[in-house]
PDB file of C-alpha atoms and ligand atoms in Angstrom:
ATOM      1  CA  MET A  20      -1.397   4.121  38.555  1.00  0.00           C
ATOM      2  CA  ASP A  21      -1.110   3.663  34.715  1.00  0.00           C
ATOM      3  CA  ASN A  22      -0.183   7.104  34.176  1.00  0.00           C
ATOM      4  CA  LEU A  23       2.111   7.282  37.098  1.00  0.00           C
ATOM      5  CA  HIS A  24       3.834   4.451  36.408  1.00  0.00           C
ATOM      6  CA  THR A  25       4.404   5.502  32.450  1.00  0.00           C
ATOM      7  CA  GLU A  26       5.718   9.059  33.871  1.00  0.00           C
ATOM      8  CA  ILE A  27       8.456   7.304  36.008  1.00  0.00           C
ATOM      9  CA  ASN A  28       9.307   4.222  34.636  1.00  0.00           C
ATOM     10  CA  ARG A  29      12.749   3.581  35.176  1.00  0.00           C
ATOM     11  CA  ARG A  30      13.450   1.335  31.828  1.00  0.00           C
ATOM     12  CA  PRO A  31      14.081   3.906  29.360  1.00  0.00           C
ATOM     13  CA  TYR A  32      12.541   3.437  25.947  1.00  0.00           C
ATOM     14  CA  ILE A  33      15.176   2.157  23.407  1.00  0.00           C
ATOM     15  CA  ARG A  34      13.961   2.535  20.058  1.00  0.00           C
ATOM     16  CA  ARG A  35      14.986  -0.480  17.739  1.00  0.00           C
ATOM     17  CA  THR A  36      17.415   0.141  14.777  1.00  0.00           C
ATOM     18  CA  GLU A  37      16.151  -0.258  11.235  1.00  0.00           C
ATOM     19  CA  LYS A  38      18.452  -3.262  11.146  1.00  0.00           C
ATOM     20  CA  GLU A  39      16.788  -5.048  14.183  1.00  0.00           C
ATOM     21  CA  LEU A  40      13.196  -4.162  12.558  1.00  0.00           C
ATOM     22  CA  SER A  41      14.188  -5.680   9.167  1.00  0.00           C
ATOM     23  CA  GLU A  42      15.584  -8.896  10.656  1.00  0.00           C
ATOM     24  CA  GLU A  43      12.448  -9.090  12.070  1.00  0.00           C
ATOM     25  CA  ALA A  44      10.724  -8.561   8.813  1.00  0.00           C
ATOM     26  CA  VAL A  45      12.568 -11.379   6.971  1.00  0.00           C
ATOM     27  CA  ALA A  46      11.606 -13.815   9.921  1.00  0.00           C
ATOM     28  CA  MET A  47       7.986 -12.700   9.597  1.00  0.00           C
ATOM     29  CA  TRP A  48       8.220 -13.423   5.964  1.00  0.00           C
ATOM     30  CA  LYS A  49       9.652 -16.802   6.485  1.00  0.00           C
ATOM     31  CA  LYS A  50       6.794 -17.629   9.007  1.00  0.00           C
ATOM     32  CA  HIS A  51       4.562 -16.856   6.512  1.00  0.00           C
ATOM     33  CA  LEU A  52       6.294 -18.826   3.778  1.00  0.00           C
ATOM     34  CA  GLU A  53       6.054 -21.890   6.108  1.00  0.00           C
ATOM     35  CA  ARG A  54       2.265 -21.961   5.702  1.00  0.00           C
ATOM     36  CA  ASP A  55       1.644 -20.013   2.362  1.00  0.00           C
ATOM     37  CA  ASP A  56       4.004 -20.700  -0.227  1.00  0.00           C
ATOM     38  CA  SER A  57       2.658 -20.756  -4.074  1.00  0.00           C
ATOM     39  CA  ARG A  58       3.365 -19.037  -7.208  1.00  0.00           C
ATOM     40  CA  ILE A  59       0.740 -16.509  -6.316  1.00  0.00           C
ATOM     41  CA  VAL A  60       2.910 -15.642  -3.440  1.00  0.00           C
ATOM     42  CA  ASP A  61       6.059 -15.527  -5.318  1.00  0.00           C
ATOM     43  CA  LEU A  62       4.400 -12.724  -7.799  1.00  0.00           C
ATOM     44  CA  PHE A  63       2.432 -11.012  -5.978  1.00  0.00           C
ATOM     45  CA  SER A  64       2.784 -10.844  -2.398  1.00  0.00           C
ATOM     46  CA  GLY A  65       4.702  -8.110  -0.663  1.00  0.00           C
ATOM     47  CA  GLN A  66       4.850  -7.117   3.063  1.00  0.00           C
ATOM     48  CA  LEU A  67       3.570  -3.849   4.455  1.00  0.00           C
ATOM     49  CA  ARG A  68       4.789  -2.034   7.523  1.00  0.00           C
ATOM     50  CA  SER A  69       2.806  -0.176   9.908  1.00  0.00           C
ATOM     51  CA  SER A  70       4.492   2.195  12.628  1.00  0.00           C
ATOM     52  CA  LEU A  71       2.746   3.361  15.207  1.00  0.00           C
ATOM     53  CA  HIS A  72       4.118   6.065  17.786  1.00  0.00           C
ATOM     54  CA  CYS A  73       2.607   6.976  21.147  1.00  0.00           C
ATOM     55  CA  SER A  74       1.998  10.446  21.697  1.00  0.00           C
ATOM     56  CA  VAL A  75       2.186   9.767  25.457  1.00  0.00           C
ATOM     57  CA  CYS A  76       5.073   7.725  26.142  1.00  0.00           C
ATOM     58  CA  SER A  77       7.131   7.961  22.555  1.00  0.00           C
ATOM     59  CA  HIS A  78       7.143   4.370  22.209  1.00  0.00           C
ATOM     60  CA  TYR A  79       7.101   3.393  18.603  1.00  0.00           C
ATOM     61  CA  SER A  80       5.939  -0.348  17.577  1.00  0.00           C
ATOM     62  CA  ASN A  81       5.793  -1.654  14.149  1.00  0.00           C
ATOM     63  CA  THR A  82       3.628  -4.522  12.687  1.00  0.00           C
ATOM     64  CA  PHE A  83       4.367  -6.572   9.256  1.00  0.00           C
ATOM     65  CA  ASP A  84       1.395  -7.689   7.267  1.00  0.00           C
ATOM     66  CA  VAL A  85       1.535  -9.708   4.178  1.00  0.00           C
ATOM     67  CA  PHE A  86      -0.114  -7.721   1.309  1.00  0.00           C
ATOM     68  CA  CYS A  87      -1.545  -9.011  -2.546  1.00  0.00           C
ATOM     69  CA  ASP A  88      -2.753  -5.228  -3.390  1.00  0.00           C
ATOM     70  CA  LEU A  89      -2.152  -1.860  -2.123  1.00  0.00           C
ATOM     71  CA  SER A  90      -5.655   0.108  -1.952  1.00  0.00           C
ATOM     72  CA  LEU A  91      -4.906   3.676  -2.468  1.00  0.00           C
ATOM     73  CA  PRO A  92      -7.427   6.647  -1.272  1.00  0.00           C
ATOM     74  CA  ILE A  93      -7.679   9.348  -4.045  1.00  0.00           C
ATOM     75  CA  PRO A  94      -7.133  12.591  -2.744  1.00  0.00           C
ATOM     76  CA  LYS A  95     -10.033  14.868  -2.880  1.00  0.00           C
ATOM     77  CA  ARG A  96     -10.237  17.726  -5.072  1.00  0.00           C
ATOM     78  CA  SER A  97     -12.666  21.006  -4.718  1.00  0.00           C
ATOM     79  CA  SER A  98     -12.360  21.647  -8.457  1.00  0.00           C
ATOM     80  CA  ALA A  99     -12.775  18.598 -11.048  1.00  0.00           C
ATOM     81  CA  GLY A 100      -9.039  18.407 -11.805  1.00  0.00           C
ATOM     82  CA  GLU A 101      -6.723  15.622 -12.356  1.00  0.00           C
ATOM     83  CA  VAL A 102      -4.445  13.667  -9.537  1.00  0.00           C
ATOM     84  CA  SER A 103      -1.452  11.695 -10.133  1.00  0.00           C
ATOM     85  CA  LEU A 104      -0.713   8.113  -9.032  1.00  0.00           C
ATOM     86  CA  ARG A 105       2.128   9.601  -6.855  1.00  0.00           C
ATOM     87  CA  GLU A 106      -0.542  11.790  -4.916  1.00  0.00           C
ATOM     88  CA  CYS A 107      -2.299   8.607  -4.111  1.00  0.00           C
ATOM     89  CA  LEU A 108       0.623   6.967  -2.634  1.00  0.00           C
ATOM     90  CA  ASP A 109       1.881  10.158  -0.463  1.00  0.00           C
ATOM     91  CA  LEU A 110      -1.675  10.223   1.140  1.00  0.00           C
ATOM     92  CA  PHE A 111      -1.491   6.503   1.679  1.00  0.00           C
ATOM     93  CA  SER A 112       1.949   6.703   3.288  1.00  0.00           C
ATOM     94  CA  GLN A 113       1.221   9.800   4.802  1.00  0.00           C
ATOM     95  CA  GLU A 114       1.235  10.081   8.546  1.00  0.00           C
ATOM     96  CA  GLU A 115      -2.235   9.648  10.396  1.00  0.00           C
ATOM     97  CA  LYS A 116      -3.205  10.855  13.539  1.00  0.00           C
ATOM     98  CA  LEU A 117      -5.506   8.084  15.684  1.00  0.00           C
ATOM     99  CA  ASP A 118      -7.725   9.134  18.260  1.00  0.00           C
ATOM    100  CA  LYS A 119      -7.890   6.845  21.469  1.00  0.00           C
ATOM    101  CA  GLU A 120     -10.875   5.144  20.154  1.00  0.00           C
ATOM    102  CA  ASN A 121      -9.442   4.203  17.274  1.00  0.00           C
ATOM    103  CA  SER A 122      -5.839   3.502  18.147  1.00  0.00           C
ATOM    104  CA  PRO A 123      -4.631  -0.101  18.831  1.00  0.00           C
ATOM    105  CA  MET A 124      -3.252  -0.789  22.400  1.00  0.00           C
ATOM    106  CA  CYS A 125       0.107   1.231  23.360  1.00  0.00           C
ATOM    107  CA  GLU A 126       2.439  -1.722  24.274  1.00  0.00           C
ATOM    108  CA  ARG A 127       4.237   0.167  26.883  1.00  0.00           C
ATOM    109  CA  CYS A 128       1.186   2.255  28.053  1.00  0.00           C
ATOM    110  CA  ASN A 129      -0.908  -0.744  28.233  1.00  0.00           C
ATOM    111  CA  ARG A 130      -4.076   1.290  27.150  1.00  0.00           C
ATOM    112  CA  ARG A 131      -5.523   3.089  23.981  1.00  0.00           C
ATOM    113  CA  THR A 132      -3.586   6.349  23.669  1.00  0.00           C
ATOM    114  CA  GLU A 133      -3.586   9.057  20.819  1.00  0.00           C
ATOM    115  CA  CYS A 134      -1.001   8.243  18.466  1.00  0.00           C
ATOM    116  CA  THR A 135       0.216   8.559  14.696  1.00  0.00           C
ATOM    117  CA  LYS A 136       0.252   5.618  12.111  1.00  0.00           C
ATOM    118  CA  ARG A 137       2.484   5.431   9.076  1.00  0.00           C
ATOM    119  CA  LEU A 138       2.210   2.769   6.523  1.00  0.00           C
ATOM    120  CA  SER A 139       5.486   2.205   4.327  1.00  0.00           C
ATOM    121  CA  ILE A 140       6.685  -1.008   1.841  1.00  0.00           C
ATOM    122  CA  GLN A 141       8.975  -3.405   3.566  1.00  0.00           C
ATOM    123  CA  ARG A 142       9.065  -6.066   1.045  1.00  0.00           C
ATOM    124  CA  PHE A 143       8.104  -5.402  -2.737  1.00  0.00           C
ATOM    125  CA  PRO A 144       6.521  -8.040  -4.806  1.00  0.00           C
ATOM    126  CA  GLN A 145       7.509  -8.813  -8.063  1.00  0.00           C
ATOM    127  CA  VAL A 146       4.106  -7.711  -9.411  1.00  0.00           C
ATOM    128  CA  ILE A 147       2.430  -5.022  -7.422  1.00  0.00           C
ATOM    129  CA  VAL A 148      -1.731  -4.653  -7.866  1.00  0.00           C
ATOM    130  CA  ILE A 149      -2.319  -0.920  -7.480  1.00  0.00           C
ATOM    131  CA  HIS A 150      -6.030  -0.858  -6.532  1.00  0.00           C
ATOM    132  CA  LEU A 151      -7.529   2.698  -6.936  1.00  0.00           C
ATOM    133  CA  ASN A 152     -10.016   3.177  -4.284  1.00  0.00           C
ATOM    134  CA  ARG A 153     -12.873   4.880  -6.427  1.00  0.00           C
ATOM    135  CA  PHE A 154     -15.793   3.793  -4.289  1.00  0.00           C
ATOM    136  CA  THR A 155     -16.398   5.256  -0.713  1.00  0.00           C
ATOM    137  CA  THR A 156     -18.928   4.247   1.563  1.00  0.00           C
ATOM    138  CA  ALA A 157     -20.439   7.076   3.548  1.00  0.00           C
ATOM    139  CA  ARG A 158     -23.016   6.263   5.990  1.00  0.00           C
ATOM    140  CA  TRP A 159     -26.020   5.179   3.979  1.00  0.00           C
ATOM    141  CA  SER A 160     -24.604   5.261   0.461  1.00  0.00           C
ATOM    142  CA  ILE A 161     -21.503   4.329  -1.803  1.00  0.00           C
ATOM    143  CA  SER A 162     -20.188   6.896  -4.170  1.00  0.00           C
ATOM    144  CA  LYS A 163     -17.946   6.521  -6.939  1.00  0.00           C
ATOM    145  CA  SER A 164     -14.885   8.984  -7.899  1.00  0.00           C
ATOM    146  CA  THR A 165     -14.590   9.170 -11.712  1.00  0.00           C
ATOM    147  CA  VAL A 166     -11.397  11.687 -11.000  1.00  0.00           C
ATOM    148  CA  TYR A 167      -8.519  11.277 -13.544  1.00  0.00           C
ATOM    149  CA  VAL A 168      -5.639   9.844 -12.122  1.00  0.00           C
ATOM    150  CA  SER A 169      -2.668   9.832 -14.269  1.00  0.00           C
ATOM    151  CA  PHE A 170      -0.127   6.980 -13.848  1.00  0.00           C
ATOM    152  CA  PRO A 171       3.377   6.363 -15.580  1.00  0.00           C
ATOM    153  CA  LEU A 172       3.511   3.780 -17.939  1.00  0.00           C
ATOM    154  CA  THR A 173       7.271   2.709 -17.264  1.00  0.00           C
ATOM    155  CA  ASN A 174       9.494   3.405 -14.652  1.00  0.00           C
ATOM    156  CA  LEU A 175       7.723   4.071 -11.420  1.00  0.00           C
ATOM    157  CA  ASP A 176       9.691   4.564  -8.764  1.00  0.00           C
ATOM    158  CA  LEU A 177       8.352   3.051  -5.346  1.00  0.00           C
ATOM    159  CA  GLY A 178      11.713   3.445  -3.398  1.00  0.00           C
ATOM    160  CA  HIS A 179      10.398   6.387  -1.967  1.00  0.00           C
ATOM    161  CA  TYR A 180       7.748   4.182   0.066  1.00  0.00           C
ATOM    162  CA  GLY A 181      10.048   1.712   0.954  1.00  0.00           C
ATOM    163  CA  PRO A 182      12.768   0.999   3.672  1.00  0.00           C
ATOM    164  CA  ALA A 183      15.126   4.039   4.421  1.00  0.00           C
ATOM    165  CA  ASP A 184      18.120   2.690   2.435  1.00  0.00           C
ATOM    166  CA  CYS A 185      16.311   0.786  -0.442  1.00  0.00           C
ATOM    167  CA  GLY A 186      17.331   3.280  -3.375  1.00  0.00           C
ATOM    168  CA  PRO A 187      15.305   3.044  -6.580  1.00  0.00           C
ATOM    169  CA  VAL A 188      12.577   0.382  -6.936  1.00  0.00           C
ATOM    170  CA  LEU A 189      11.078   0.484 -10.610  1.00  0.00           C
ATOM    171  CA  TYR A 190       8.003  -0.914 -11.844  1.00  0.00           C
ATOM    172  CA  ASP A 191       6.627  -0.906 -15.574  1.00  0.00           C
ATOM    173  CA  LEU A 192       2.871  -1.045 -15.926  1.00  0.00           C
ATOM    174  CA  TYR A 193       1.754  -4.172 -18.041  1.00  0.00           C
ATOM    175  CA  ALA A 194      -2.074  -4.124 -17.548  1.00  0.00           C
ATOM    176  CA  ILE A 195      -5.077  -1.970 -16.120  1.00  0.00           C
ATOM    177  CA  CYS A 196      -8.545  -3.227 -15.161  1.00  0.00           C
ATOM    178  CA  ASN A 197     -11.052  -0.598 -15.987  1.00  0.00           C
ATOM    179  CA  HIS A 198     -14.419   0.342 -14.229  1.00  0.00           C
ATOM    180  CA  ALA A 199     -17.195   2.191 -16.218  1.00  0.00           C
ATOM    181  CA  GLY A 200     -20.332   2.837 -15.277  1.00  0.00           C
ATOM    182  CA  THR A 201     -21.839   3.735 -11.549  1.00  0.00           C
ATOM    183  CA  VAL A 202     -22.113   1.980  -8.375  1.00  0.00           C
ATOM    184  CA  ASN A 203     -25.071   0.441  -9.091  1.00  0.00           C
ATOM    185  CA  MET A 204     -24.174  -0.645 -13.103  1.00  0.00           C
ATOM    186  CA  GLY A 205     -20.511  -1.074 -14.179  1.00  0.00           C
ATOM    187  CA  HIS A 206     -18.928  -2.752 -16.746  1.00  0.00           C
ATOM    188  CA  TYR A 207     -15.370  -4.152 -16.568  1.00  0.00           C
ATOM    189  CA  THR A 208     -12.766  -3.977 -19.236  1.00  0.00           C
ATOM    190  CA  ALA A 209      -8.980  -4.545 -19.402  1.00  0.00           C
ATOM    191  CA  CYS A 210      -5.837  -3.152 -21.345  1.00  0.00           C
ATOM    192  CA  CYS A 211      -2.652  -5.777 -21.270  1.00  0.00           C
ATOM    193  CA  SER A 212       0.450  -5.478 -22.934  1.00  0.00           C
ATOM    194  CA  ASP A 213       2.158  -8.463 -24.869  1.00  0.00           C
ATOM    195  CA  ASP A 214       5.302  -8.509 -27.175  1.00  0.00           C
ATOM    196  CA  ASP A 215       2.980  -6.993 -30.106  1.00  0.00           C
ATOM    197  CA  GLY A 216       1.773  -4.056 -27.953  1.00  0.00           C
ATOM    198  CA  TRP A 217      -1.193  -3.402 -25.794  1.00  0.00           C
ATOM    199  CA  CYS A 218      -4.825  -4.742 -26.410  1.00  0.00           C
ATOM    200  CA  PHE A 219      -8.208  -3.814 -25.077  1.00  0.00           C
ATOM    201  CA  TYR A 220     -10.230  -6.580 -23.760  1.00  0.00           C
ATOM    202  CA  ASN A 221     -13.899  -5.753 -23.596  1.00  0.00           C
ATOM    203  CA  ASP A 222     -16.051  -9.367 -23.247  1.00  0.00           C
ATOM    204  CA  SER A 223     -15.199 -11.064 -26.275  1.00  0.00           C
ATOM    205  CA  SER A 224     -13.996  -8.640 -28.217  1.00  0.00           C
ATOM    206  CA  VAL A 225     -10.100  -7.728 -28.397  1.00  0.00           C
ATOM    207  CA  THR A 226      -8.673  -4.645 -30.309  1.00  0.00           C
ATOM    208  CA  PRO A 227      -5.058  -3.144 -30.340  1.00  0.00           C
ATOM    209  CA  VAL A 228      -4.811   0.157 -28.457  1.00  0.00           C
ATOM    210  CA  SER A 229      -2.566   2.743 -28.453  1.00  0.00           C
ATOM    211  CA  GLU A 230      -0.537   3.871 -25.472  1.00  0.00           C
ATOM    212  CA  ASN A 231      -1.732   7.222 -25.412  1.00  0.00           C
ATOM    213  CA  GLN A 232      -5.069   5.652 -25.043  1.00  0.00           C
ATOM    214  CA  LEU A 233      -4.429   3.839 -21.885  1.00  0.00           C
ATOM    215  CA  GLN A 234      -4.857   6.521 -19.340  1.00  0.00           C
ATOM    216  CA  THR A 235      -8.701   7.249 -18.632  1.00  0.00           C
ATOM    217  CA  ASN A 236     -10.811   7.952 -15.556  1.00  0.00           C
ATOM    218  CA  GLN A 237     -12.011   4.676 -15.787  1.00  0.00           C
ATOM    219  CA  ALA A 238      -8.897   3.100 -14.491  1.00  0.00           C
ATOM    220  CA  TYR A 239      -9.442   0.937 -11.352  1.00  0.00           C
ATOM    221  CA  VAL A 240      -6.398  -1.611 -10.896  1.00  0.00           C
ATOM    222  CA  LEU A 241      -3.104  -1.217 -12.268  1.00  0.00           C
ATOM    223  CA  PHE A 242      -0.667  -4.094 -12.415  1.00  0.00           C
ATOM    224  CA  TYR A 243       3.053  -3.027 -12.636  1.00  0.00           C
ATOM    225  CA  GLN A 244       5.923  -5.411 -12.880  1.00  0.00           C
ATOM    226  CA  ARG A 245       9.288  -5.070 -11.394  1.00  0.00           C
ATOM    227  CA  SER A 246      11.826  -3.922 -13.612  1.00  0.00           C
ATOM    228  CA  ASN A 247      14.990  -3.721 -11.716  1.00  0.00           C
ATOM    229  CA  SER A 248      16.623  -6.309  -9.451  1.00  0.00           C
ATOM    230  CA  ALA A 249      14.466  -9.486  -9.298  1.00  0.00           C
ATOM    231  CA  ALA A 250      16.655 -10.893  -6.601  1.00  0.00           C
ATOM    232  CA  THR A 251      13.989 -10.156  -4.170  1.00  0.00           C
ATOM    233  CA  VAL A 252      11.647 -12.874  -5.080  1.00  0.00           C
ATOM    234  CA  ARG A 253      12.521 -15.328  -2.377  1.00  0.00           C
ATOM    235  CA  LYS A 254      15.084 -14.282   0.244  1.00  0.00           C
TER     236      LYS A 254
HETATM  237 ZN1   ZN B 320       2.636   4.568  25.195  1.00  0.00          ZN
END
């Protein structure tokens, strides 16, 4: 009956406009601030949009979730080459096919259907924390990827992953958290920039470091600060 109804439904499906969706996102954000409002939210919180497209009835549904970091997959390479941060971002925002078992309920079909899912950034935070997901869990084990991921120190443009008309959204790197070692035994260090340049923090030792030493295959979490238009902190 569900299938028959879907096929002969008299109500046409109307896709909501970008303007309606962005109004909904703003309303959701305001609701979030009613419960959670701190300096941390001002600086680090953004909004992620998940768009689902049902393959049966073509219904689009959108959900908005607050995020404090982006966890990016690292593309798998057959040869041990390097990948770029952009390739990780592309993989993160790439349309993904979900089969029935893994998809949420379609609002219109009222059942689980095959669908496609796409993630994008609806609201950009002042500071974006990018987690390079080096650890992958297989059935019985966890493994660590030590692939070299290149990333820009300045002018990382995330506009491509935002709303259609958002234009360039630029970020500059100000800190890196590194993970050395293996799954079982690791050690964290950090690189942070201040007015005098970059420093390397390793337990109790702090040493100056040059820009060309920042990119290593141990880079694990990247901290980028918005460099253009700060007007979006609280709207
Ligand atoms: Zn559907």
